[in-house]
Coordinates of C-alpha atoms in Angstrom, one line a residue:
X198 CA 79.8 132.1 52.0
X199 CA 82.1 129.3 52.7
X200 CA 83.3 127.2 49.6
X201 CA 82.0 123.4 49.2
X202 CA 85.5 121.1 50.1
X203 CA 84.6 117.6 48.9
X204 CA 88.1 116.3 50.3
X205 CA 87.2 118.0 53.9
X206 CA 83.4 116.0 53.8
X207 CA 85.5 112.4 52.8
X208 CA 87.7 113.1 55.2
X209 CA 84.8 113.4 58.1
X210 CA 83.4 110.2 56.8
X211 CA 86.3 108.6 56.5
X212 CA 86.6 109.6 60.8
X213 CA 83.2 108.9 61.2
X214 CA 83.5 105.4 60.0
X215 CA 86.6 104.7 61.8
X216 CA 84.9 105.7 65.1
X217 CA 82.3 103.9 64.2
X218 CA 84.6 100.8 63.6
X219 CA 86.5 101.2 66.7
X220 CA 83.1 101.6 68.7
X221 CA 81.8 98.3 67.4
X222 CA 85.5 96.4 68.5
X223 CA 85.6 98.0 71.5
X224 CA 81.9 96.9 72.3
X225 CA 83.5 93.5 72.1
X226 CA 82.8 90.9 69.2
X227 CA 80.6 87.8 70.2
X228 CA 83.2 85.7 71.9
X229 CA 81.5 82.5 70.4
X230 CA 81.3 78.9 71.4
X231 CA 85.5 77.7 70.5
X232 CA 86.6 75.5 73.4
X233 CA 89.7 77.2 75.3
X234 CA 91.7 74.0 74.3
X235 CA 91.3 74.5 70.8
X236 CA 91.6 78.6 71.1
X237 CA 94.9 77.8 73.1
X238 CA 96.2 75.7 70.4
X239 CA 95.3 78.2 67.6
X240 CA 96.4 80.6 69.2
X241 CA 100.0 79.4 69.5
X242 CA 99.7 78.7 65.7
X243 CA 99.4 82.5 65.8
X244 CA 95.7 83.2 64.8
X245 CA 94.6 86.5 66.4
X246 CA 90.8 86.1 66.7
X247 CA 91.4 83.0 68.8
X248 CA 94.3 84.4 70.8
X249 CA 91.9 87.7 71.8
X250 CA 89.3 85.1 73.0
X251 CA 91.4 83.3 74.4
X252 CA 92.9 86.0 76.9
X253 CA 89.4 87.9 77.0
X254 CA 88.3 84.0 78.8
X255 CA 91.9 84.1 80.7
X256 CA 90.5 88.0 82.2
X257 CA 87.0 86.7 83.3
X258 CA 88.9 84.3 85.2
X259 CA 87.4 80.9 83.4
X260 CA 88.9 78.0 84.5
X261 CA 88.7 76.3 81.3
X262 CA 90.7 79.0 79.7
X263 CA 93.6 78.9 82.4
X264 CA 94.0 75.2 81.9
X265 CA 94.2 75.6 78.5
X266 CA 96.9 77.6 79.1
X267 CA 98.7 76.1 81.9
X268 CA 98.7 72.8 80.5
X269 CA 100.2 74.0 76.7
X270 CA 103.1 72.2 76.0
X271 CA 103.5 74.4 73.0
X272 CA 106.3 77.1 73.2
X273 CA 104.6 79.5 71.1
X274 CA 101.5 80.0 73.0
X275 CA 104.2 81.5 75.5
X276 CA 106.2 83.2 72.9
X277 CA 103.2 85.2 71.2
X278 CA 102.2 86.1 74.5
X279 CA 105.5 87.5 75.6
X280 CA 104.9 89.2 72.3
X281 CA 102.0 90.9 73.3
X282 CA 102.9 91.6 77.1
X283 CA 106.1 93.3 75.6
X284 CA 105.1 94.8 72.3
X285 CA 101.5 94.7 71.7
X286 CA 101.4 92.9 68.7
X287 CA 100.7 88.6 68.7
X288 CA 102.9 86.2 66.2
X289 CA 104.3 89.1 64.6
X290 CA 101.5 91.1 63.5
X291 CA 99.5 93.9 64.7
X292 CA 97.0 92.7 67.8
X293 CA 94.0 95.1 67.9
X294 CA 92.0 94.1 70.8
X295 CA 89.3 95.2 72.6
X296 CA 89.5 98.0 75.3
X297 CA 89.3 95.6 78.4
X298 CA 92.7 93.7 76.9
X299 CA 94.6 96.9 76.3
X300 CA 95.0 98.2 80.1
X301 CA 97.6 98.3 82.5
X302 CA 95.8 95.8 84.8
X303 CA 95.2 93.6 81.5
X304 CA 98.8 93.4 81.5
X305 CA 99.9 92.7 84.7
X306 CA 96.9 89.9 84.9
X307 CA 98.3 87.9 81.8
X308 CA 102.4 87.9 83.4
X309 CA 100.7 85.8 86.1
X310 CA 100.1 83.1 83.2
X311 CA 104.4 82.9 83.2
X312 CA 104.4 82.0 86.8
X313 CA 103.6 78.6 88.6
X314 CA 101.7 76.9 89.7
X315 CA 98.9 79.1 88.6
X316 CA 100.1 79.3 85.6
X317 CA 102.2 77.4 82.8
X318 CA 104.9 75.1 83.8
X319 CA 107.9 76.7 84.8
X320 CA 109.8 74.4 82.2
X321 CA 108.0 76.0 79.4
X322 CA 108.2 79.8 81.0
X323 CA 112.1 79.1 80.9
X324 CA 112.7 78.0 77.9
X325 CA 110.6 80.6 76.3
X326 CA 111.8 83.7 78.8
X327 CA 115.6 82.4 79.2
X328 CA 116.5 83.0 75.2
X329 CA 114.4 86.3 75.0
X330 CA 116.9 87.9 77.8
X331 CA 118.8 88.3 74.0
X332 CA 116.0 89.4 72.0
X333 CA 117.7 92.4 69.9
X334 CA 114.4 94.5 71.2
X335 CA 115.0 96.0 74.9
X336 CA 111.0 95.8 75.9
X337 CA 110.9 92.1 75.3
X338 CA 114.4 91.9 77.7
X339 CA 113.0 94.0 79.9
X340 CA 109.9 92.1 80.1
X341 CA 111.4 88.8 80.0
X342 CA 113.3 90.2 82.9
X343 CA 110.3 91.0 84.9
X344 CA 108.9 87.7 84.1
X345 CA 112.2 86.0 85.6
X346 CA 112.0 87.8 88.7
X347 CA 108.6 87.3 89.7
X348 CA 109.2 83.4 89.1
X349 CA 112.1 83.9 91.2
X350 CA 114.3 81.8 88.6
X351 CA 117.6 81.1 89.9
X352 CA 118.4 79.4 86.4
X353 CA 118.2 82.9 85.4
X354 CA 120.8 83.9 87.9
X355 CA 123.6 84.0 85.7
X356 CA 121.8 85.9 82.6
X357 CA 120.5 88.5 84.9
X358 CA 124.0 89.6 86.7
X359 CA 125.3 89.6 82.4
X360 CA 122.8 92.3 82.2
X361 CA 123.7 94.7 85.1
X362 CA 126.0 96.2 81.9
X363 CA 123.3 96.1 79.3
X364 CA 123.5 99.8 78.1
X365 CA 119.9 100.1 78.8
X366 CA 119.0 101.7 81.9
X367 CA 115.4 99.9 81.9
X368 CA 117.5 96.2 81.1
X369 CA 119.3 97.2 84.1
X370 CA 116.7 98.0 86.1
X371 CA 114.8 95.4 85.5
X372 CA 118.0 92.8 85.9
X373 CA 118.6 94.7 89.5
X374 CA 114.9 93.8 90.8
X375 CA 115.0 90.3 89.6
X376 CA 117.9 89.5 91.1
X377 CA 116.4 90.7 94.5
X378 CA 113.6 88.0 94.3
X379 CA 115.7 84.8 93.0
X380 CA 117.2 84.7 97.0
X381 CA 120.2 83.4 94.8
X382 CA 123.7 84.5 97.1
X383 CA 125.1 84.5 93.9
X384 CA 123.3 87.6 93.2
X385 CA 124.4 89.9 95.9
X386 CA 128.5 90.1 95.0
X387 CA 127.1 90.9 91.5
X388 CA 124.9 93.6 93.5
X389 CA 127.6 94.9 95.1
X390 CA 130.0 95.5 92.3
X391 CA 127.2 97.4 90.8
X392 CA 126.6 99.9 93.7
X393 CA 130.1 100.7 93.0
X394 CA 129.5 102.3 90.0
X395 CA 125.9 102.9 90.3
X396 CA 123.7 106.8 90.1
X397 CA 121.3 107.6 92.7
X398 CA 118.6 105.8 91.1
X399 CA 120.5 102.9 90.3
X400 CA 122.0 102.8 93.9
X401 CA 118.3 103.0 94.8
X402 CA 117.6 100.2 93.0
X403 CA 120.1 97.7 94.2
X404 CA 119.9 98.7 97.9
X405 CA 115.7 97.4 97.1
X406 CA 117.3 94.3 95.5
X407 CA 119.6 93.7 98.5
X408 CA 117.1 93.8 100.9
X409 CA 114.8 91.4 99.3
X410 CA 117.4 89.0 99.5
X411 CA 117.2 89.2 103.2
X412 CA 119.5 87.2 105.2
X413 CA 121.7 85.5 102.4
X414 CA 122.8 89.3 101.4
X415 CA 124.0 90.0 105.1
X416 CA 127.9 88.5 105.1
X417 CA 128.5 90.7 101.7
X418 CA 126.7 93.7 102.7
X419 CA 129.0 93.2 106.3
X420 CA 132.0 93.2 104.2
X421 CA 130.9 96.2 101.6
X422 CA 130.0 98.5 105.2
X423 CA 133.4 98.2 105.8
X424 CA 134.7 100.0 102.2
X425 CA 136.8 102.6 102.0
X426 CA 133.7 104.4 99.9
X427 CA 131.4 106.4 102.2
X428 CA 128.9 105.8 99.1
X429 CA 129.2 101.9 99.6
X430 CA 129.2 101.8 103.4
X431 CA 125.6 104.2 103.3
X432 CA 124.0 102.0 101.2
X433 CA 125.3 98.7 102.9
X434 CA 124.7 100.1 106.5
X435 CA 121.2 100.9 105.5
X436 CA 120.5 97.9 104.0
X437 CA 121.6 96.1 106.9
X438 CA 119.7 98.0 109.0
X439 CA 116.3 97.4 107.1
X440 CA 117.5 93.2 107.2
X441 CA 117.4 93.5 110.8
X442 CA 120.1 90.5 111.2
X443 CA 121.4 90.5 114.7
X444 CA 124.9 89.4 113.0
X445 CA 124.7 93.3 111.9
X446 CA 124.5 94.1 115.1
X447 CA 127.9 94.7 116.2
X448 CA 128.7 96.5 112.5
X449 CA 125.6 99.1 113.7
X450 CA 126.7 99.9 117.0
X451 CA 130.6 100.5 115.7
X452 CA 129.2 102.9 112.8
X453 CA 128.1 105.3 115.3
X454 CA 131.6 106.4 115.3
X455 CA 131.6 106.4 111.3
X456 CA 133.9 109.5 110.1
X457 CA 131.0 110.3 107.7
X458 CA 128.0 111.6 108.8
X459 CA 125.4 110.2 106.6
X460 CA 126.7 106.3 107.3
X461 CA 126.4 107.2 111.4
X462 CA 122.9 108.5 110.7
X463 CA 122.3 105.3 109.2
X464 CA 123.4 103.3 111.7
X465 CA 121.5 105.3 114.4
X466 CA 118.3 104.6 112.4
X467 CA 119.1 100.8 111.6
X468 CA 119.9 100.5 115.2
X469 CA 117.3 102.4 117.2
X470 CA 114.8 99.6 115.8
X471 CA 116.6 96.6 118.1
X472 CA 114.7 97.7 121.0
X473 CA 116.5 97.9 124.7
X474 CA 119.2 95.2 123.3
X475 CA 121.3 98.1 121.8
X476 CA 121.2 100.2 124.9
X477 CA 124.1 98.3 126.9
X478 CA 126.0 98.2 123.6
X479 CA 125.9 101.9 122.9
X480 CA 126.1 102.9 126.7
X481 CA 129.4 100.6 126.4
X482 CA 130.5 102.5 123.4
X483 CA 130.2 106.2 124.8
X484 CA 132.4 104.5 127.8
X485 CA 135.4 103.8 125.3
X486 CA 135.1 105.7 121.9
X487 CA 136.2 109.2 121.6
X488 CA 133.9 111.7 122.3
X489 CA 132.6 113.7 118.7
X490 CA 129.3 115.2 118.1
X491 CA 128.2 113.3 115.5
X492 CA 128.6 110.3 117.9
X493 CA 126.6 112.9 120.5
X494 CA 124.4 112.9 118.0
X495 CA 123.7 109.7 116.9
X496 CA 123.9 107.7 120.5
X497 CA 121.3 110.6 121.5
X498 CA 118.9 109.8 119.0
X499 CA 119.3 105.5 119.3
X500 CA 118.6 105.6 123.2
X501 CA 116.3 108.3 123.1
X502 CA 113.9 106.1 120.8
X503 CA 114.1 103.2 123.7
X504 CA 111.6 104.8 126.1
X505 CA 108.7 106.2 124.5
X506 CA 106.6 103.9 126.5
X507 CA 108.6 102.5 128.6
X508 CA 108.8 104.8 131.7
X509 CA 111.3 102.1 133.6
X510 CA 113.8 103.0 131.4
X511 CA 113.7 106.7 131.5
X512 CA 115.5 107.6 135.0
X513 CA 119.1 106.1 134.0
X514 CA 119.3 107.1 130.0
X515 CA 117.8 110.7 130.6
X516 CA 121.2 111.9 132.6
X517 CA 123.4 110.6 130.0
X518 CA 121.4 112.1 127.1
X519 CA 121.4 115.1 128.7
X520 CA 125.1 115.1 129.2
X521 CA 125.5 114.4 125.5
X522 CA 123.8 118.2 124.9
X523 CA 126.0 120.0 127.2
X524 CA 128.6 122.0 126.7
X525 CA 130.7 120.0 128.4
X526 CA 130.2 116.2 126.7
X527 CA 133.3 116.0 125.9
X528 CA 134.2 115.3 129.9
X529 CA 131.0 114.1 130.9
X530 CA 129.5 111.6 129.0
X531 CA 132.2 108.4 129.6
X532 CA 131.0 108.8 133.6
X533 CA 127.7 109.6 132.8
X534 CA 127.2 106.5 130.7
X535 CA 129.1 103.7 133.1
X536 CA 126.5 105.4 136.0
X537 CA 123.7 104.2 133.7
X538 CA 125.3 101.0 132.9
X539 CA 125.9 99.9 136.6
X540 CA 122.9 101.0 137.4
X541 CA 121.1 99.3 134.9
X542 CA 122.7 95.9 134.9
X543 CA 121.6 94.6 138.3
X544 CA 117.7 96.4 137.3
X545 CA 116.8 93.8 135.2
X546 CA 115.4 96.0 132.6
X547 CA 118.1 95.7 129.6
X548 CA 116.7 92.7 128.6
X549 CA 113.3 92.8 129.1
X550 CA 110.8 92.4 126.2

């Protein structure tokens, strides 16, 4: 027969209640009757029942409850909702609230409140995000970070290229994506230098970053595809491919001949997209570089992608893709390719849409 244990029936109780507790908040208190303005307002003063009704008003998408807290003027609204984004917790203290505040989507629906115009003033998101970038706990950089990014603050500029060298790998992160949304040229030497030193990820990171910045990243990324590091010239050949930038368009067609194999493959792929306006370039190129494989290779595979649908063009590049897989390519392929070229100049058909 199994003995009596008072402390094991207190201890069901004491389970039973708390279920029974956390059943009844997560069934969601009466929201009440509190005008958002005045919620807003003690919520900044850092009053937790007003701050959960004020967000649970902010997630049904009330317009009364995102004026309120657009229109605050009062820093620590934004601070002790940083808090929360970040940590969880509002003004300091713990922040239990109710189920349909606590998910991911919850989340990501109150960073929109950092971020005009549908949101507060980007004054006040500034001066509140700016000096949390040195907030002594990493989820409130990291979040601040985000923050800065999706504003696209360029005030931020400067702070987020210090932070490339946080010893955090999320602050780092973080720092990398948000500079690839300010469009700030400042931010793509800082990019650069980072590559240098960067791990897969990392790397993975900043070539995201430096093709977010578009355009203004092209003259550095021209310069870094010309580095002594096959690492740097990958990433920067890639990059420039994915930009599509005709002023990259000369640096793609010379990488064919790249002396490692990965950056020529990148080139081929970044290049192939430019349509029939790379085929007299490359044709041009198997005329005057020296003959390799790789460049066998990678000329193959950019004018090979031209005609898929465009049965005009197959008659002059089939011979010299076909003389790029013989044995004897070497010889071949300079003839071969100046054939195609005068025959296709005078067609009409190199630079037809």
């Amino acid at each position: 027969m199994a003995l009596y244990d008072p402390s094991s029936r207190a201890h069901a109780e004491s389970s039973n209640i708390a279920l029974s507790e956390q059943a009844v908040w997560d069934a969601s208190p009466s929201i009440g009757e509190t005008p958002p303005q005045i919620l807003a307002q003690d919520a900044a003063d850092g009053k937790r029942g007003a701050a959960w009704r004020l967000l649970h008003w902010v997630m049904e998408n009330d317009p009364r409850a995102l004026e309120a807290v657009s229109s605050s003027r009062d820093t620590r609204l934004a601070q002790n909702l940083l808090e929360f984004i970040a940590l969880g917790t509002w003004a300091g203290k713990a922040f239990n609230v109710p189920i349909a505040l606590r998910s991911p989507y919850a989340r990501t629906r109150l960073r929109t409140l950092f971020v005009p115009p549908a949101g507060m003033d980007e004054r006040i998101s500034e001066r509140v995000l700016l000096p949390a970038l040195h907030d002594t706990r990493p989820t409130v950089r990291e979040t601040a970070m985000h923050l800065l990014g999706i504003m696209g603050s360029s005030a931020a500029v400067p702070e987020l290229i210090a932070a490339l060298h946080d010893p955090a790998p999320g602050i780092r992160q973080q720092a990398i994506k948000a500079l690839g949304r300010t469009s700030s040229p400042q931010a793509v030497p800082a990019l650069l230098n980072a590559l240098h030193g960067s791990d897969e990820q990392q790397g993975s990171y900043i070539f995201q970053a430096l093709v977010g910045l578009g355009n203004i990243a092209v003259p550095g990324l021209l310069e870094a595809s010309q580095s002594s590091s096959p690492w740097m010239r990958w990433h920067s050949i890639r990059a420039l491919g994915d930009i599509h930038d005709g002023r990259a368009f000369p640096r793609l067609v010379h990488a064919l001949t790249d002396a490692d194999h990965g950056v020529a493959w990148m080139a081929a792929k970044g290049l192939a997209l430019f349509g029939r306006e790379c085929i007299e370039p490359v044709l041009h190129l198997l005329t005057t570089a020296e003959m390799t494989p790789w460049l066998a290779e990678t000329a193959s595979y950019v004018l090979s992608r031209q005609y898929p649908g465009h049965a005009d063009l197959k008659p002059y590049l089939d011979p010299v893709i076909q003389q790029m897989h013989h044995s004897a390519y070497r010889a071949g392929t300079c003839y071969t390719a100046m054939k195609a070229l005068d025959q296709l100049r005078p067609s009409g058909l190199l630079h037809q849409l």
